[in-house]
Amino acid sequence: MPLPVQQEPVSFMTDGRLEQVTGLVCVICEQSYPAEEAGYVCRQCGNEGILDVRYDYERVGSRLSRESLADDREMSMWRYRPLMPVAADAEVPPLTVGWTPTYDAPRLAAALGLAGVWVKDEGRQPTASLKDRASAMALVKAREVGADVVTTASTGNAAAALSGLSASMGQKNVIFVPESAPQAKIAQLLAYGSTVVLVKGNYGDAFDLCMAASAEYGWYNRNTGFNPYMTEGKKTAGLEILEQLEWNAPDAIFVSVGDGSIIGGLHKAMKDALALGWIDHSPRLFGIQAAGSDYLVQAFENNEDVLTKAPISADTLADSISADLPRDRIKAMAAVRETGGAYLRVSDEAILAAVPVLARGSGVFAEPAGAAAYAGLVVAAKRGLVGSSDRVAVLSTGSGLKDVASAMKAVMAAGSEPMVIEPTLAALKEALATRG
Ligand SMILES: *Cc1c(COP(=O)(O)O)cnc(C)c1O
Ligand SMILES: [Zn+2]
């Protein structure tokens, strides 16, 4: 299949109408670029120099408040639009992204000895993971610069999100995923009609190829830890947690971490909300990694500089958080350090065990990477990092239907097996009696 080629190279500049944005600041050298002049990354620091979008909070505050939000009927991530790097009249994808439920889970709280546990279910997004928040943002920004083609590399969910949201707008797109991505995610990409490139290699290989291809063909690049606007989409999950808890900020938020972009987005949400006077303290942010993909846990424990720490060789069944070198690691480390949280590792067995525990305790069925956040909360409770006075939110980042093979492993490991019987009441009675 021939890849679509962009005829004119696009300049990735905004059109200058973003009055709420004061600039984009490099996370390494702190150089600030006006929104109209910023590229994807810092011109001095190169690809490590991820940019952070900064706001004029006085202007934002004059257009958005806890009270105005209470009256707003826009039940999607776009309810925070004045606090996002998009024009007031920008066209957004028609699929409803965001405003996913945050459920009170008192049985889980009791089991862990905590004051409260809330589970935010990102499996309810249109393509069934939190990545829809970032991909929706990417499409708005791509439209802003008139891109013909958008692209991303992904372990699967960011791809599915870009694919589905593109389909909703009729946007051409090219997707790079590792060949080993779960079938459900690949099926999504093909159903949505993306040009799908299955890379014989891991996520890192797919990422590098996507970077090279977007430079070669001039495609709009959504890549995590490269495109500065992705954090601004993901942060809406954090803003929603705060709003749904009626601005009584939880004491801690648990989230699984691969590239570190979601946790960076949560941190941004907390900084925004503090600056706007919407909350009186920031929750501690806890980043949970699989033991086989624990780059940031290592860096946190050993006080290593993530700018110079070498990549690891990641291996975990939680495919969405498998990353040799977390692309958004600078923001990710700051999120934990500046809020007084921690990075914790959990084994694949603990991740699998968390799938049915979370499902039974809250009704939320998560893919392994989503359940990993809960597995991390179990570890934190055991170690006393959270305790009886703490109100804790868990971000369940993707649906269990994303990876049915792992879900089956999880329930088998938990000893849950169905009864297989003849279709008679007698057979049912016998089976129920045997099971006890
Ligand atoms: C992408 C993803 C994560 C990790 O997010 P990062 O920004 O890469 O840290 C966690 N869970 C799910 C389901 C994901 O798709
Ligand atoms: Zn820089």
PDB file of N, CA and C in Angstrom, residues 346-414:
ATOM      1  N   VAL A 346       5.802  -3.016  40.290  1.00  0.00           N
ATOM      2  CA  VAL A 346       4.922  -4.152  40.586  1.00  0.00           C
ATOM      3  C   VAL A 346       5.218  -5.258  39.574  1.00  0.00           C
ATOM      4  N   SER A 347       5.168  -6.484  40.042  1.00  0.00           N
ATOM      5  CA  SER A 347       5.458  -7.617  39.154  1.00  0.00           C
ATOM      6  C   SER A 347       4.298  -7.841  38.185  1.00  0.00           C
ATOM      7  N   ASP A 348       4.568  -8.529  37.093  1.00  0.00           N
ATOM      8  CA  ASP A 348       3.491  -8.880  36.171  1.00  0.00           C
ATOM      9  C   ASP A 348       2.425  -9.717  36.873  1.00  0.00           C
ATOM     10  N   GLU A 349       2.852 -10.580  37.805  1.00  0.00           N
ATOM     11  CA  GLU A 349       1.877 -11.395  38.555  1.00  0.00           C
ATOM     12  C   GLU A 349       0.956 -10.488  39.372  1.00  0.00           C
ATOM     13  N   ALA A 350       1.536  -9.482  40.008  1.00  0.00           N
ATOM     14  CA  ALA A 350       0.725  -8.562  40.821  1.00  0.00           C
ATOM     15  C   ALA A 350      -0.219  -7.749  39.923  1.00  0.00           C
ATOM     16  N   ILE A 351       0.254  -7.416  38.734  1.00  0.00           N
ATOM     17  CA  ILE A 351      -0.597  -6.677  37.797  1.00  0.00           C
ATOM     18  C   ILE A 351      -1.789  -7.542  37.386  1.00  0.00           C
ATOM     19  N   LEU A 352      -1.497  -8.786  37.042  1.00  0.00           N
ATOM     20  CA  LEU A 352      -2.587  -9.692  36.653  1.00  0.00           C
ATOM     21  C   LEU A 352      -3.554  -9.897  37.813  1.00  0.00           C
ATOM     22  N   ALA A 353      -3.002 -10.063  39.007  1.00  0.00           N
ATOM     23  CA  ALA A 353      -3.866 -10.282  40.179  1.00  0.00           C
ATOM     24  C   ALA A 353      -4.777  -9.082  40.413  1.00  0.00           C
ATOM     25  N   ALA A 354      -4.290  -7.890  40.064  1.00  0.00           N
ATOM     26  CA  ALA A 354      -5.074  -6.673  40.307  1.00  0.00           C
ATOM     27  C   ALA A 354      -6.270  -6.561  39.360  1.00  0.00           C
ATOM     28  N   VAL A 355      -6.203  -7.226  38.204  1.00  0.00           N
ATOM     29  CA  VAL A 355      -7.304  -7.097  37.234  1.00  0.00           C
ATOM     30  C   VAL A 355      -8.636  -7.536  37.859  1.00  0.00           C
ATOM     31  N   PRO A 356      -8.737  -8.794  38.373  1.00  0.00           N
ATOM     32  CA  PRO A 356     -10.018  -9.176  38.978  1.00  0.00           C
ATOM     33  C   PRO A 356     -10.309  -8.463  40.305  1.00  0.00           C
ATOM     34  N   VAL A 357      -9.281  -8.110  41.052  1.00  0.00           N
ATOM     35  CA  VAL A 357      -9.540  -7.414  42.328  1.00  0.00           C
ATOM     36  C   VAL A 357     -10.200  -6.062  42.066  1.00  0.00           C
ATOM     37  N   LEU A 358      -9.659  -5.340  41.104  1.00  0.00           N
ATOM     38  CA  LEU A 358     -10.227  -4.033  40.756  1.00  0.00           C
ATOM     39  C   LEU A 358     -11.630  -4.203  40.164  1.00  0.00           C
ATOM     40  N   ALA A 359     -11.776  -5.202  39.314  1.00  0.00           N
ATOM     41  CA  ALA A 359     -13.079  -5.431  38.669  1.00  0.00           C
ATOM     42  C   ALA A 359     -14.136  -5.778  39.725  1.00  0.00           C
ATOM     43  N   ARG A 360     -13.785  -6.662  40.672  1.00  0.00           N
ATOM     44  CA  ARG A 360     -14.762  -7.089  41.681  1.00  0.00           C
ATOM     45  C   ARG A 360     -15.008  -6.011  42.725  1.00  0.00           C
ATOM     46  N   GLY A 361     -13.991  -5.234  42.992  1.00  0.00           N
ATOM     47  CA  GLY A 361     -14.122  -4.229  44.048  1.00  0.00           C
ATOM     48  C   GLY A 361     -14.756  -2.927  43.579  1.00  0.00           C
ATOM     49  N   SER A 362     -14.755  -2.696  42.265  1.00  0.00           N
ATOM     50  CA  SER A 362     -15.277  -1.408  41.801  1.00  0.00           C
ATOM     51  C   SER A 362     -16.163  -1.522  40.569  1.00  0.00           C
ATOM     52  N   GLY A 363     -16.110  -2.676  39.911  1.00  0.00           N
ATOM     53  CA  GLY A 363     -16.860  -2.809  38.659  1.00  0.00           C
ATOM     54  C   GLY A 363     -16.102  -2.316  37.446  1.00  0.00           C
ATOM     55  N   VAL A 364     -14.873  -1.878  37.641  1.00  0.00           N
ATOM     56  CA  VAL A 364     -14.095  -1.361  36.515  1.00  0.00           C
ATOM     57  C   VAL A 364     -13.137  -2.455  36.017  1.00  0.00           C
ATOM     58  N   PHE A 365     -13.320  -2.830  34.760  1.00  0.00           N
ATOM     59  CA  PHE A 365     -12.534  -3.901  34.122  1.00  0.00           C
ATOM     60  C   PHE A 365     -11.412  -3.242  33.332  1.00  0.00           C
ATOM     61  N   ALA A 366     -10.181  -3.436  33.783  1.00  0.00           N
ATOM     62  CA  ALA A 366      -9.042  -2.710  33.209  1.00  0.00           C
ATOM     63  C   ALA A 366      -8.115  -3.640  32.440  1.00  0.00           C
ATOM     64  N   GLU A 367      -7.435  -3.090  31.459  1.00  0.00           N
ATOM     65  CA  GLU A 367      -6.342  -3.839  30.833  1.00  0.00           C
ATOM     66  C   GLU A 367      -5.183  -3.863  31.838  1.00  0.00           C
ATOM     67  N   PRO A 368      -4.183  -4.720  31.622  1.00  0.00           N
ATOM     68  CA  PRO A 368      -3.111  -4.821  32.627  1.00  0.00           C
ATOM     69  C   PRO A 368      -2.500  -3.475  33.023  1.00  0.00           C
ATOM     70  N   ALA A 369      -2.220  -2.620  32.058  1.00  0.00           N
ATOM     71  CA  ALA A 369      -1.601  -1.337  32.403  1.00  0.00           C
ATOM     72  C   ALA A 369      -2.524  -0.470  33.265  1.00  0.00           C
ATOM     73  N   GLY A 370      -3.821  -0.638  33.116  1.00  0.00           N
ATOM     74  CA  GLY A 370      -4.747   0.112  33.960  1.00  0.00           C
ATOM     75  C   GLY A 370      -4.769  -0.449  35.371  1.00  0.00           C
ATOM     76  N   ALA A 371      -4.819  -1.775  35.470  1.00  0.00           N
ATOM     77  CA  ALA A 371      -4.854  -2.431  36.777  1.00  0.00           C
ATOM     78  C   ALA A 371      -3.535  -2.253  37.527  1.00  0.00           C
ATOM     79  N   ALA A 372      -2.447  -2.003  36.796  1.00  0.00           N
ATOM     80  CA  ALA A 372      -1.140  -1.812  37.436  1.00  0.00           C
ATOM     81  C   ALA A 372      -1.192  -0.677  38.459  1.00  0.00           C
ATOM     82  N   ALA A 373      -1.971   0.350  38.174  1.00  0.00           N
ATOM     83  CA  ALA A 373      -2.081   1.471  39.115  1.00  0.00           C
ATOM     84  C   ALA A 373      -2.638   0.975  40.449  1.00  0.00           C
ATOM     85  N   TYR A 374      -3.629   0.084  40.368  1.00  0.00           N
ATOM     86  CA  TYR A 374      -4.205  -0.463  41.601  1.00  0.00           C
ATOM     87  C   TYR A 374      -3.203  -1.385  42.304  1.00  0.00           C
ATOM     88  N   ALA A 375      -2.478  -2.181  41.518  1.00  0.00           N
ATOM     89  CA  ALA A 375      -1.437  -3.035  42.113  1.00  0.00           C
ATOM     90  C   ALA A 375      -0.428  -2.177  42.882  1.00  0.00           C
ATOM     91  N   GLY A 376      -0.125  -1.012  42.337  1.00  0.00           N
ATOM     92  CA  GLY A 376       0.797  -0.094  43.004  1.00  0.00           C
ATOM     93  C   GLY A 376       0.219   0.460  44.291  1.00  0.00           C
ATOM     94  N   LEU A 377      -1.079   0.701  44.284  1.00  0.00           N
ATOM     95  CA  LEU A 377      -1.728   1.186  45.506  1.00  0.00           C
ATOM     96  C   LEU A 377      -1.658   0.123  46.606  1.00  0.00           C
ATOM     97  N   VAL A 378      -1.801  -1.133  46.219  1.00  0.00           N
ATOM     98  CA  VAL A 378      -1.696  -2.219  47.204  1.00  0.00           C
ATOM     99  C   VAL A 378      -0.303  -2.205  47.849  1.00  0.00           C
ATOM    100  N   VAL A 379       0.730  -2.031  47.010  1.00  0.00           N
ATOM    101  CA  VAL A 379       2.108  -1.975  47.525  1.00  0.00           C
ATOM    102  C   VAL A 379       2.275  -0.770  48.458  1.00  0.00           C
ATOM    103  N   ALA A 380       1.763   0.369  48.033  1.00  0.00           N
ATOM    104  CA  ALA A 380       1.922   1.594  48.827  1.00  0.00           C
ATOM    105  C   ALA A 380       1.222   1.476  50.172  1.00  0.00           C
ATOM    106  N   ALA A 381       0.052   0.833  50.181  1.00  0.00           N
ATOM    107  CA  ALA A 381      -0.692   0.670  51.437  1.00  0.00           C
ATOM    108  C   ALA A 381       0.079  -0.252  52.381  1.00  0.00           C
ATOM    109  N   LYS A 382       0.646  -1.314  51.814  1.00  0.00           N
ATOM    110  CA  LYS A 382       1.444  -2.256  52.632  1.00  0.00           C
ATOM    111  C   LYS A 382       2.642  -1.572  53.246  1.00  0.00           C
ATOM    112  N   ARG A 383       3.278  -0.689  52.468  1.00  0.00           N
ATOM    113  CA  ARG A 383       4.482  -0.006  52.961  1.00  0.00           C
ATOM    114  C   ARG A 383       4.161   1.206  53.822  1.00  0.00           C
ATOM    115  N   GLY A 384       2.878   1.516  53.976  1.00  0.00           N
ATOM    116  CA  GLY A 384       2.510   2.672  54.787  1.00  0.00           C
ATOM    117  C   GLY A 384       2.732   4.004  54.099  1.00  0.00           C
ATOM    118  N   LEU A 385       2.886   3.979  52.779  1.00  0.00           N
ATOM    119  CA  LEU A 385       3.037   5.246  52.043  1.00  0.00           C
ATOM    120  C   LEU A 385       1.709   5.990  51.954  1.00  0.00           C
ATOM    121  N   VAL A 386       0.618   5.234  52.069  1.00  0.00           N
ATOM    122  CA  VAL A 386      -0.708   5.832  52.244  1.00  0.00           C
ATOM    123  C   VAL A 386      -1.361   5.112  53.405  1.00  0.00           C
ATOM    124  N   GLY A 387      -2.245   5.818  54.114  1.00  0.00           N
ATOM    125  CA  GLY A 387      -2.810   5.230  55.325  1.00  0.00           C
ATOM    126  C   GLY A 387      -4.242   5.646  55.579  1.00  0.00           C
ATOM    127  N   SER A 388      -4.666   5.448  56.812  1.00  0.00           N
ATOM    128  CA  SER A 388      -6.090   5.507  57.143  1.00  0.00           C
ATOM    129  C   SER A 388      -6.718   6.889  56.979  1.00  0.00           C
ATOM    130  N   SER A 389      -5.888   7.927  56.885  1.00  0.00           N
ATOM    131  CA  SER A 389      -6.496   9.253  56.698  1.00  0.00           C
ATOM    132  C   SER A 389      -6.489   9.678  55.237  1.00  0.00           C
ATOM    133  N   ASP A 390      -5.965   8.829  54.368  1.00  0.00           N
ATOM    134  CA  ASP A 390      -5.763   9.253  52.978  1.00  0.00           C
ATOM    135  C   ASP A 390      -6.926   8.916  52.047  1.00  0.00           C
ATOM    136  N   ARG A 391      -7.272   9.909  51.230  1.00  0.00           N
ATOM    137  CA  ARG A 391      -8.246   9.738  50.145  1.00  0.00           C
ATOM    138  C   ARG A 391      -7.449   9.601  48.859  1.00  0.00           C
ATOM    139  N   VAL A 392      -7.664   8.506  48.157  1.00  0.00           N
ATOM    140  CA  VAL A 392      -6.785   8.144  47.050  1.00  0.00           C
ATOM    141  C   VAL A 392      -7.571   7.936  45.758  1.00  0.00           C
ATOM    142  N   ALA A 393      -7.065   8.511  44.672  1.00  0.00           N
ATOM    143  CA  ALA A 393      -7.670   8.255  43.358  1.00  0.00           C
ATOM    144  C   ALA A 393      -6.767   7.332  42.547  1.00  0.00           C
ATOM    145  N   VAL A 394      -7.392   6.410  41.843  1.00  0.00           N
ATOM    146  CA  VAL A 394      -6.673   5.476  40.965  1.00  0.00           C
ATOM    147  C   VAL A 394      -7.166   5.720  39.543  1.00  0.00           C
ATOM    148  N   LEU A 395      -6.224   5.955  38.653  1.00  0.00           N
ATOM    149  CA  LEU A 395      -6.591   6.180  37.264  1.00  0.00           C
ATOM    150  C   LEU A 395      -6.498   4.847  36.524  1.00  0.00           C
ATOM    151  N   SER A 396      -7.646   4.330  36.145  1.00  0.00           N
ATOM    152  CA  SER A 396      -7.659   3.098  35.356  1.00  0.00           C
ATOM    153  C   SER A 396      -7.641   3.515  33.893  1.00  0.00           C
ATOM    154  N   THR A 397      -6.486   3.342  33.259  1.00  0.00           N
ATOM    155  CA  THR A 397      -6.199   4.046  32.011  1.00  0.00           C
ATOM    156  C   THR A 397      -6.764   3.410  30.742  1.00  0.00           C
ATOM    157  N   GLY A 398      -7.142   2.112  30.809  1.00  0.00           N
ATOM    158  CA  GLY A 398      -7.649   1.478  29.590  1.00  0.00           C
ATOM    159  C   GLY A 398      -8.541   0.290  29.907  1.00  0.00           C
ATOM    160  N   SER A 399      -9.411  -0.031  28.965  1.00  0.00           N
ATOM    161  CA  SER A 399     -10.409  -1.089  29.163  1.00  0.00           C
ATOM    162  C   SER A 399      -9.805  -2.495  29.127  1.00  0.00           C
ATOM    163  N   GLY A 400     -10.381  -3.382  29.919  1.00  0.00           N
ATOM    164  CA  GLY A 400      -9.964  -4.779  29.918  1.00  0.00           C
ATOM    165  C   GLY A 400     -10.194  -5.466  28.585  1.00  0.00           C
ATOM    166  N   LEU A 401     -11.116  -4.940  27.790  1.00  0.00           N
ATOM    167  CA  LEU A 401     -11.395  -5.545  26.487  1.00  0.00           C
ATOM    168  C   LEU A 401     -10.277  -5.292  25.473  1.00  0.00           C
ATOM    169  N   LYS A 402      -9.352  -4.434  25.830  1.00  0.00           N
ATOM    170  CA  LYS A 402      -8.212  -4.148  24.955  1.00  0.00           C
ATOM    171  C   LYS A 402      -7.276  -5.344  24.831  1.00  0.00           C
ATOM    172  N   ASP A 403      -7.303  -6.215  25.816  1.00  0.00           N
ATOM    173  CA  ASP A 403      -6.329  -7.315  25.848  1.00  0.00           C
ATOM    174  C   ASP A 403      -6.975  -8.509  26.550  1.00  0.00           C
ATOM    175  N   VAL A 404      -7.799  -9.206  25.791  1.00  0.00           N
ATOM    176  CA  VAL A 404      -8.579 -10.293  26.373  1.00  0.00           C
ATOM    177  C   VAL A 404      -7.685 -11.482  26.752  1.00  0.00           C
ATOM    178  N   ALA A 405      -6.606 -11.677  25.987  1.00  0.00           N
ATOM    179  CA  ALA A 405      -5.703 -12.794  26.315  1.00  0.00           C
ATOM    180  C   ALA A 405      -5.129 -12.612  27.723  1.00  0.00           C
ATOM    181  N   SER A 406      -4.709 -11.397  28.049  1.00  0.00           N
ATOM    182  CA  SER A 406      -4.177 -11.150  29.392  1.00  0.00           C
ATOM    183  C   SER A 406      -5.276 -11.244  30.443  1.00  0.00           C
ATOM    184  N   ALA A 407      -6.467 -10.797  30.094  1.00  0.00           N
ATOM    185  CA  ALA A 407      -7.585 -10.887  31.048  1.00  0.00           C
ATOM    186  C   ALA A 407      -7.868 -12.352  31.387  1.00  0.00           C
ATOM    187  N   MET A 408      -7.821 -13.223  30.380  1.00  0.00           N
ATOM    188  CA  MET A 408      -8.055 -14.650  30.637  1.00  0.00           C
ATOM    189  C   MET A 408      -6.963 -15.211  31.544  1.00  0.00           C
ATOM    190  N   LYS A 409      -5.707 -14.802  31.271  1.00  0.00           N
ATOM    191  CA  LYS A 409      -4.606 -15.236  32.153  1.00  0.00           C
ATOM    192  C   LYS A 409      -4.873 -14.793  33.585  1.00  0.00           C
ATOM    193  N   ALA A 410      -5.352 -13.572  33.713  1.00  0.00           N
ATOM    194  CA  ALA A 410      -5.569 -13.010  35.050  1.00  0.00           C
ATOM    195  C   ALA A 410      -6.637 -13.788  35.813  1.00  0.00           C
ATOM    196  N   VAL A 411      -7.726 -14.103  35.158  1.00  0.00           N
ATOM    197  CA  VAL A 411      -8.793 -14.810  35.891  1.00  0.00           C
ATOM    198  C   VAL A 411      -8.418 -16.266  36.150  1.00  0.00           C
ATOM    199  N   MET A 412      -7.659 -16.864  35.240  1.00  0.00           N
ATOM    200  CA  MET A 412      -7.188 -18.229  35.484  1.00  0.00           C
ATOM    201  C   MET A 412      -6.251 -18.247  36.685  1.00  0.00           C
ATOM    202  N   ALA A 413      -5.335 -17.261  36.734  1.00  0.00           N
ATOM    203  CA  ALA A 413      -4.402 -17.193  37.858  1.00  0.00           C
ATOM    204  C   ALA A 413      -5.155 -16.978  39.164  1.00  0.00           C
ATOM    205  N   ALA A 414      -6.307 -16.313  39.098  1.00  0.00           N
ATOM    206  CA  ALA A 414      -7.105 -16.079  40.306  1.00  0.00           C
ATOM    207  C   ALA A 414      -7.970 -17.304  40.639  1.00  0.00           C
TER     208      ALA A 414
END
